[in-house]
Amino acid sequence: MINGAHVILYSQDPDADRAFIRDVLKFQHVDAGGGWLIFKLPPSELAFHPVMDGGQSHELTLMCDDIEATLREIGQDQPITERDWGRIASVDLPGGGRLSVYQPLHPTAKDLTSS
């Protein structure tokens, strides 16, 4: 049976991005050896969206309860896009990539209880 998921983000500067996740976002982690940090993610959910613009891609979006407070806490002054379903902003990673931060305005999987 599946007991988890392993997400891989590719980076131009993985050491800088690992430091950002460790030191700024403060995710717990283990060292798999040689400085390869594996981070514990917060509770997650999985959704399927239609393919856009003829290509397939995957995204990692971090969820929060208060997007303004989250952006302030991690030192990012980014514009927030308002949608019917939520509020979203892109966060700059030190390695040159971007990560989305999202405040949902609809029920989420974290609202489910185990039976």
CSV table of C-alpha atoms in Angstrom, one decimal:
chain,number,residue,atom,x,y,z
A,1,MET,CA,0.0,0.0,0.0
A,2,ILE,CA,1.2,3.6,-0.7
A,3,ASN,CA,2.4,5.2,2.5
A,4,GLY,CA,3.6,8.6,1.2
A,5,ALA,CA,4.8,10.6,-1.8
A,6,HIS,CA,8.3,11.9,-2.7
A,7,VAL,CA,8.3,15.2,-4.6
A,8,ILE,CA,11.5,16.2,-6.5
A,9,LEU,CA,12.1,19.8,-7.5
A,10,TYR,CA,14.9,20.4,-10.0
A,11,SER,CA,17.1,23.5,-9.3
A,12,GLN,CA,20.0,25.5,-10.8
A,13,ASP,CA,21.3,25.8,-7.2
A,14,PRO,CA,20.0,23.0,-5.1
A,15,ASP,CA,22.1,23.9,-2.1
A,16,ALA,CA,20.6,27.4,-1.9
A,17,ASP,CA,17.1,26.1,-2.3
A,18,ARG,CA,17.7,23.4,0.4
A,19,ALA,CA,18.9,26.2,2.7
A,20,PHE,CA,15.8,28.3,1.9
A,21,ILE,CA,13.5,25.4,2.7
A,22,ARG,CA,15.5,24.5,5.9
A,23,ASP,CA,16.2,28.0,7.2
A,24,VAL,CA,13.4,30.2,5.9
A,25,LEU,CA,10.4,27.9,5.7
A,26,LYS,CA,11.8,25.8,8.6
A,27,PHE,CA,10.8,22.4,7.3
A,28,GLN,CA,12.0,19.5,9.3
A,29,HIS,CA,14.5,17.3,7.4
A,30,VAL,CA,16.8,14.4,7.5
A,31,ASP,CA,20.2,14.2,5.7
A,32,ALA,CA,20.1,11.2,3.3
A,33,GLY,CA,23.9,11.5,3.0
A,34,GLY,CA,26.3,14.1,1.6
A,35,GLY,CA,24.1,17.0,2.3
A,36,TRP,CA,21.1,15.7,0.4
A,37,LEU,CA,18.3,16.9,2.6
A,38,ILE,CA,14.9,15.2,2.5
A,39,PHE,CA,12.2,17.5,3.9
A,40,LYS,CA,9.0,16.5,5.8
A,41,LEU,CA,6.1,18.2,4.0
A,42,PRO,CA,3.0,19.4,5.7
A,43,PRO,CA,-0.2,17.5,5.1
A,44,SER,CA,-0.9,17.3,1.4
A,45,GLU,CA,-3.6,16.9,-1.2
A,46,LEU,CA,-3.7,15.8,-4.8
A,47,ALA,CA,-5.7,17.3,-7.6
A,48,PHE,CA,-6.0,16.7,-11.4
A,49,HIS,CA,-6.3,19.7,-13.7
A,50,PRO,CA,-6.7,19.7,-17.5
A,51,VAL,CA,-3.5,20.1,-19.6
A,52,MET,CA,-3.0,23.7,-20.7
A,53,ASP,CA,-1.3,25.0,-23.8
A,54,GLY,CA,-0.6,21.5,-25.2
A,55,GLY,CA,2.0,20.5,-22.6
A,56,GLN,CA,2.1,18.6,-19.4
A,57,SER,CA,3.7,19.8,-16.2
A,58,HIS,CA,3.5,19.2,-12.5
A,59,GLU,CA,3.4,21.8,-9.7
A,60,LEU,CA,4.1,22.0,-6.1
A,61,THR,CA,2.0,24.6,-4.3
A,62,LEU,CA,2.4,25.2,-0.6
A,63,MET,CA,-0.8,25.9,1.3
A,64,CYS,CA,-1.3,28.4,4.1
A,65,ASP,CA,-4.2,29.9,6.1
A,66,ASP,CA,-3.1,33.6,5.8
A,67,ILE,CA,-1.1,34.4,2.7
A,68,GLU,CA,-0.1,38.0,3.7
A,69,ALA,CA,1.3,36.7,7.0
A,70,THR,CA,3.1,33.8,5.3
A,71,LEU,CA,4.8,36.1,2.8
A,72,ARG,CA,5.8,38.6,5.5
A,73,GLU,CA,7.2,35.7,7.6
A,74,ILE,CA,9.4,34.4,4.8
A,75,GLY,CA,10.5,37.8,3.7
A,76,GLN,CA,8.8,37.8,0.3
A,77,ASP,CA,7.1,40.9,-1.0
A,78,GLN,CA,5.1,39.4,-3.9
A,79,PRO,CA,1.8,40.3,-5.5
A,80,ILE,CA,-1.2,38.2,-4.5
A,81,THR,CA,-3.6,37.1,-7.2
A,82,GLU,CA,-7.2,36.9,-6.1
A,83,ARG,CA,-9.3,34.1,-7.6
A,84,ASP,CA,-12.8,32.8,-6.7
A,85,TRP,CA,-11.2,29.6,-5.4
A,86,GLY,CA,-8.3,31.2,-3.4
A,87,ARG,CA,-5.4,33.6,-3.2
A,88,ILE,CA,-2.0,32.8,-4.7
A,89,ALA,CA,1.5,34.2,-5.0
A,90,SER,CA,4.8,33.1,-6.4
A,91,VAL,CA,7.8,32.9,-4.1
A,92,ASP,CA,11.3,33.3,-5.5
A,93,LEU,CA,13.7,30.5,-4.7
A,94,PRO,CA,17.4,31.3,-4.4
A,95,GLY,CA,18.2,28.7,-7.1
A,96,GLY,CA,16.2,30.7,-9.7
A,97,GLY,CA,13.0,28.8,-9.5
A,98,ARG,CA,9.6,29.7,-8.2
A,99,LEU,CA,7.2,28.1,-5.8
A,100,SER,CA,3.5,29.0,-5.4
A,101,VAL,CA,1.9,29.8,-2.0
A,102,TYR,CA,-1.8,29.4,-1.9
A,103,GLN,CA,-4.6,30.3,0.6
A,104,PRO,CA,-7.6,28.3,-0.4
A,105,LEU,CA,-11.1,29.8,-0.1
A,106,HIS,CA,-12.9,26.4,-0.4
A,107,PRO,CA,-13.0,23.2,1.6
A,108,THR,CA,-9.7,21.3,1.5
A,109,ALA,CA,-8.6,17.8,2.2
A,110,LYS,CA,-7.1,18.9,5.5
A,111,ASP,CA,-10.7,19.4,6.6
A,112,LEU,CA,-11.4,15.7,6.3
A,113,THR,CA,-11.3,13.5,9.4
A,114,SER,CA,-10.0,9.9,9.5
A,115,SER,CA,-12.7,7.3,10.0
